[in-house]
Short mmCIF file of C-alpha atoms and ligand atoms in Angstrom, two decimals:
data_model
loop_
_atom_site.label_atom_id
_atom_site.label_comp_id
_atom_site.label_asym_id
_atom_site.label_seq_id
_atom_site.Cartn_x
_atom_site.Cartn_y
_atom_site.Cartn_z
CA MET A 1 -0.11 0.08 -0.02
CA SER A 2 1.35 3.43 -0.89
CA LYS A 3 2.21 5.81 1.73
CA ALA A 4 -0.41 8.41 2.81
CA ILE A 5 1.03 12.15 1.07
CA ARG A 6 1.35 14.95 3.85
CA PRO A 7 -0.09 18.49 2.89
CA GLY A 8 3.16 20.34 2.01
CA GLU A 9 5.31 17.31 1.37
CA SER A 10 6.85 16.61 -2.10
CA ASP A 11 5.98 20.31 -2.59
CA GLU A 12 8.71 21.44 -5.22
CA ASP A 13 6.79 20.64 -8.30
CA ARG A 14 3.44 21.61 -8.93
CA LEU A 15 2.31 18.41 -11.10
CA ASP A 16 3.64 15.92 -8.59
CA ARG A 17 0.11 14.72 -7.36
CA SER A 18 -0.33 14.27 -10.91
CA ARG A 19 2.68 12.38 -11.36
CA ARG A 20 1.37 10.17 -9.01
CA ILE A 21 -1.51 9.03 -11.29
CA GLN A 22 0.39 6.44 -13.29
CA TRP A 23 -1.43 5.99 -16.31
CA ILE A 24 -1.40 10.21 -16.99
CA ASP A 25 1.69 10.69 -19.02
CA LEU A 26 2.74 14.18 -17.93
CA GLU A 27 5.89 14.15 -20.44
CA ARG A 28 3.55 13.51 -23.93
CA LEU A 29 0.99 16.44 -22.09
CA SER A 30 3.54 18.43 -21.71
CA ASP A 31 4.98 18.02 -25.19
CA SER A 32 1.65 17.78 -26.94
CA HIS A 33 -0.15 20.90 -28.72
CA CYS A 34 -3.89 21.17 -28.44
CA LEU A 35 -6.26 23.17 -30.48
CA VAL A 36 -9.36 24.76 -28.60
CA VAL A 37 -11.89 25.91 -31.04
CA GLY A 38 -14.25 28.46 -29.37
CA ALA A 39 -13.47 30.29 -26.24
CA GLY A 40 -17.15 30.44 -24.59
CA ALA A 41 -18.43 28.60 -21.82
CA LEU A 42 -17.02 25.08 -22.74
CA GLY A 43 -13.68 26.57 -24.14
CA ASN A 44 -13.20 28.38 -20.60
CA GLU A 45 -13.62 25.17 -19.18
CA VAL A 46 -11.47 23.20 -21.68
CA VAL A 47 -8.69 25.57 -21.57
CA LYS A 48 -8.53 25.56 -17.72
CA ASN A 49 -8.36 21.99 -17.03
CA LEU A 50 -5.90 21.58 -20.08
CA VAL A 51 -3.30 23.90 -18.43
CA LEU A 52 -3.93 22.44 -14.88
CA SER A 53 -3.39 19.01 -16.61
CA GLY A 54 -0.05 20.23 -17.74
CA VAL A 55 -0.38 20.71 -21.16
CA LYS A 56 1.81 23.49 -22.33
CA ARG A 57 0.76 24.36 -25.99
CA ILE A 58 -2.61 25.22 -26.73
CA THR A 59 -4.05 27.36 -29.69
CA LEU A 60 -7.43 28.74 -28.98
CA VAL A 61 -9.49 30.19 -31.76
CA ASP A 62 -12.40 32.47 -31.51
CA MET A 63 -13.54 35.70 -33.24
CA ASP A 64 -15.86 37.26 -30.29
CA ARG A 65 -15.59 39.91 -27.41
CA VAL A 66 -17.26 39.11 -24.16
CA VAL A 67 -20.71 40.56 -23.16
CA ARG A 68 -22.41 40.50 -20.12
CA SER A 69 -24.37 37.16 -20.27
CA ASN A 70 -21.35 35.41 -20.64
CA LEU A 71 -20.32 35.84 -17.17
CA ASN A 72 -22.60 33.25 -15.66
CA ARG A 73 -20.48 30.05 -17.11
CA CYS A 74 -17.24 31.48 -18.06
CA VAL A 75 -14.45 31.18 -15.52
CA PHE A 76 -11.64 33.58 -17.18
CA PHE A 77 -14.21 36.54 -17.75
CA SER A 78 -14.79 39.40 -15.44
CA GLU A 79 -17.17 42.27 -15.47
CA ASP A 80 -14.44 44.54 -16.91
CA ASP A 81 -13.97 42.51 -19.92
CA THR A 82 -16.94 43.31 -21.09
CA ALA A 83 -16.25 47.26 -21.52
CA SER A 84 -12.54 46.11 -22.98
CA ASP A 85 -11.50 45.97 -26.77
CA ASN A 86 -9.76 42.68 -26.10
CA PHE A 87 -11.33 39.48 -27.76
CA LYS A 88 -12.18 35.88 -25.65
CA SER A 89 -9.46 34.22 -27.21
CA GLU A 90 -6.83 36.99 -25.66
CA ILE A 91 -8.37 36.96 -22.06
CA VAL A 92 -8.39 33.01 -21.84
CA ALA A 93 -4.96 33.25 -23.46
CA GLN A 94 -3.58 36.02 -20.61
CA ARG A 95 -5.54 34.68 -17.54
CA ALA A 96 -4.70 30.93 -18.45
CA GLY A 97 -0.96 31.39 -18.54
CA GLU A 98 -1.27 33.24 -14.96
CA LEU A 99 -3.08 29.95 -13.88
CA SER A 100 -0.22 28.03 -15.19
CA PRO A 101 3.26 30.06 -15.42
CA GLY A 102 5.15 28.56 -18.69
CA ALA A 103 1.97 27.47 -20.66
CA GLU A 104 1.89 28.75 -24.19
CA ILE A 105 -1.46 29.73 -25.11
CA THR A 106 -1.86 31.34 -28.90
CA PRO A 107 -5.08 33.44 -29.21
CA LEU A 108 -6.44 33.69 -32.88
CA VAL A 109 -8.97 35.97 -33.52
CA ALA A 110 -10.80 34.09 -36.63
CA ARG A 111 -13.63 31.75 -37.57
CA ILE A 112 -11.89 28.00 -37.99
CA GLU A 113 -13.10 28.16 -41.73
CA ASP A 114 -10.24 30.89 -41.88
CA ILE A 115 -7.55 29.12 -40.21
CA ASP A 116 -4.50 27.93 -42.60
CA LEU A 117 -4.66 23.91 -42.59
CA ASN A 118 -0.64 23.79 -42.31
CA ALA A 119 -1.52 25.17 -38.65
CA LEU A 120 -3.88 22.68 -37.74
CA ALA A 121 -1.15 19.99 -39.13
CA ARG A 122 0.66 20.64 -36.12
CA MET A 123 -1.94 19.49 -33.41
CA ASP A 124 -1.98 16.75 -31.44
CA VAL A 125 -5.55 16.78 -30.29
CA ALA A 126 -8.44 19.27 -31.44
CA PHE A 127 -11.42 20.31 -29.22
CA GLY A 128 -14.58 21.55 -30.61
CA CYS A 129 -16.38 23.84 -27.99
CA LEU A 130 -18.46 25.06 -30.74
CA ASP A 131 -22.61 26.21 -30.91
CA ASN A 132 -22.79 25.52 -34.54
CA VAL A 133 -23.07 22.40 -36.72
CA ALA A 134 -21.44 24.07 -40.02
CA ALA A 135 -18.06 24.81 -37.94
CA ARG A 136 -18.40 21.32 -36.09
CA LEU A 137 -18.07 19.70 -39.47
CA HIS A 138 -15.65 21.55 -40.84
CA LEU A 139 -13.28 21.14 -37.97
CA ASN A 140 -14.26 17.34 -38.18
CA ALA A 141 -13.37 17.53 -41.99
CA HIS A 142 -10.05 18.80 -41.66
CA THR A 143 -9.10 16.88 -38.53
CA TYR A 144 -10.12 13.74 -40.17
CA HIS A 145 -8.31 14.92 -43.35
CA LEU A 146 -5.32 15.26 -41.23
CA GLY A 147 -5.52 12.44 -38.91
CA ILE A 148 -5.65 14.41 -35.67
CA PRO A 149 -8.01 13.22 -33.09
CA TYR A 150 -11.02 15.27 -32.43
CA VAL A 151 -12.85 15.74 -29.00
CA ASP A 152 -16.19 17.24 -29.93
CA GLY A 153 -18.38 18.66 -26.99
CA GLY A 154 -21.66 20.22 -26.57
CA THR A 155 -24.58 21.40 -24.28
CA TYR A 156 -28.59 21.88 -24.27
CA GLY A 157 -29.62 23.06 -21.19
CA MET A 158 -28.99 20.40 -18.51
CA ALA A 159 -28.11 17.80 -20.99
CA GLY A 160 -24.83 17.48 -22.84
CA ARG A 161 -22.75 15.21 -24.90
CA VAL A 162 -19.22 14.14 -25.87
CA GLN A 163 -17.74 12.47 -29.23
CA VAL A 164 -14.22 11.53 -29.44
CA VAL A 165 -12.95 10.76 -33.01
CA ILE A 166 -10.05 8.81 -33.85
CA PRO A 167 -9.53 8.81 -37.38
CA PRO A 168 -10.42 6.38 -39.65
CA SER A 169 -11.22 3.75 -36.88
CA THR A 170 -14.09 5.38 -34.87
CA PRO A 171 -17.31 7.27 -36.53
CA CYS A 172 -16.67 10.83 -37.13
CA LEU A 173 -19.27 13.59 -36.66
CA GLN A 174 -20.53 13.27 -40.19
CA CYS A 175 -21.33 9.61 -39.78
CA GLY A 176 -23.63 10.59 -36.83
CA MET A 177 -25.38 13.24 -39.24
CA ASN A 178 -28.91 12.22 -40.53
CA ARG A 179 -30.44 13.73 -43.77
CA THR A 180 -32.44 16.21 -41.79
CA HIS A 181 -29.46 17.76 -40.56
CA PHE A 182 -28.26 18.33 -44.17
CA LYS A 183 -31.64 19.16 -45.40
CA VAL A 184 -31.80 22.11 -43.01
CA MET A 185 -28.45 23.41 -43.69
CA GLU A 186 -28.75 23.00 -47.73
CA ARG A 187 -31.88 25.36 -47.38
CA ARG A 188 -29.93 27.89 -44.71
CA TYR A 189 -27.39 28.02 -47.49
CA SER A 190 -29.27 28.26 -50.41
CA CYS A 191 -31.64 31.11 -49.10
CA THR A 192 -28.54 33.14 -48.66
CA GLY A 193 -26.56 32.34 -51.59
CA ASN A 194 -23.52 32.92 -49.67
CA GLU A 195 -21.79 31.83 -46.47
CA ALA A 196 -23.93 31.10 -43.66
CA SER A 197 -24.24 28.77 -40.35
CA PHE A 198 -26.71 26.39 -39.02
CA TYR A 199 -27.33 27.21 -35.38
CA GLU A 200 -28.46 23.91 -33.23
CA PRO A 201 -31.54 25.04 -31.40
CA LYS A 202 -30.43 27.32 -28.48
CA MET A 203 -31.07 26.20 -24.67
CA PRO A 204 -29.05 28.59 -22.71
CA ALA A 205 -25.61 26.92 -21.41
CA GLU A 206 -25.14 26.55 -17.54
CA ILE A 207 -21.93 26.16 -15.75
CA THR A 208 -22.53 22.95 -14.05
CA THR A 209 -23.44 20.93 -17.51
CA THR A 210 -20.52 23.01 -18.90
CA SER A 211 -18.35 21.96 -16.24
CA VAL A 212 -18.93 18.19 -16.60
CA VAL A 213 -18.91 18.01 -20.58
CA ALA A 214 -15.61 20.08 -20.69
CA ALA A 215 -13.99 17.98 -17.67
CA ILE A 216 -14.97 14.84 -19.92
CA GLN A 217 -13.71 16.19 -22.88
CA VAL A 218 -10.28 16.79 -21.50
CA ARG A 219 -10.28 13.71 -19.72
CA GLU A 220 -10.88 11.89 -23.02
CA ALA A 221 -8.15 13.90 -24.56
CA VAL A 222 -5.74 13.10 -21.40
CA LYS A 223 -5.86 9.42 -22.56
CA ILE A 224 -5.39 10.34 -25.91
CA MET A 225 -1.96 12.06 -25.06
CA SER A 226 -1.19 9.50 -22.92
CA GLY A 227 -1.39 6.75 -25.57
CA ARG A 228 -4.59 4.86 -23.82
CA GLU A 229 -6.87 5.84 -26.96
CA MET A 230 -8.50 2.13 -26.51
CA ASP A 231 -9.78 3.79 -23.24
CA CYS A 232 -11.78 6.52 -24.82
CA ILE A 233 -15.63 7.05 -25.98
CA LYS A 234 -16.28 4.68 -28.76
CA HIS A 235 -19.79 6.28 -29.59
CA ILE A 236 -21.53 9.32 -28.77
CA LEU A 237 -21.78 9.77 -24.41
CA HIS A 238 -24.81 11.47 -23.82
CA TYR A 239 -25.20 12.85 -20.40
CA ASN A 240 -28.50 14.18 -18.56
CA GLY A 241 -27.84 16.66 -15.68
CA LEU A 242 -31.51 16.34 -14.45
CA THR A 243 -30.78 12.55 -13.61
CA ASN A 244 -26.98 12.46 -13.34
CA ALA A 245 -27.40 9.32 -15.87
CA SER A 246 -25.07 9.02 -18.69
CA GLU A 247 -25.45 6.41 -21.70
CA ASN A 248 -23.27 5.55 -24.64
CA LEU A 249 -25.35 6.22 -27.98
CA GLU A 250 -24.14 3.82 -30.56
CA LEU A 251 -23.11 5.04 -33.38
CA SER A 252 -21.54 3.15 -36.63
CA ILE A 253 -19.29 3.87 -39.35
CA ASP A 254 -21.73 5.24 -42.05
CA PRO A 255 -20.64 3.55 -45.45
CA GLN A 256 -22.23 6.94 -47.14
CA CYS A 257 -20.11 9.27 -44.95
CA PRO A 258 -18.00 11.36 -47.26
CA MET A 259 -14.78 11.08 -44.94
CA HIS A 260 -15.01 7.50 -44.31
CA SER A 261 -16.22 6.46 -48.07
CA SER A 262 -12.88 7.61 -49.53
CA ASP A 263 -9.43 7.56 -48.17
CA ASN A 264 -9.41 11.17 -47.25
CA ARG A 265 -6.23 11.60 -45.06
ZN1 ZN B 301 -17.22 9.48 -40.87
#
């Protein structure tokens, strides 16, 4: 049996307690580069969990500024930020850097659709912390193409979901899209004739569900970065915050999926 650790003992290394959890490969976490797309409720929690877990390099993509109604669920934002010219990604980068000195968090004020593919190719894991299907599918397509594991999270009030895509062996987001989704997307695109986003039905995000979903996302990524992909969620994990029940919704690779139907990598 291992000896109990007293408070203050072995206190030189801030990651000492994480180091005692044998399945976590802290060296690989420290060397990994994570892409987080979205600096809203989920993005705040995901970045917080990543830096506390020992991840040092993060690129954070978001194009918005902070508004007051963000403040009920975003750990890195404060009242002063609503009057600031700084963007969400810049604020999260600065404050997460204070939480974990030595972390290098690069903010990109942009839409994911505007990011250079070569920049994505350097990533070890990508996180979707997004509120719209079009941006998720864009990220899904490019990470699949580049062979980068993609951990997607979403919340809907007290409900949440997490999907882990390890290309090409697991179903991707596109495999799970039904025809109705595409019909609605096509209609939105054809109405405007130019770029548009299809927004999922909105239910306000709240912090407890957001925290649970972001924690699961980061835990899955820590498994991937520690070489334990085999232990990741295989399908879609659905979380019901009202009952505290979670279940794995089974998903299979769709032979019609544009990613999986051809050698897209
Ligand atoms: Zn697919």
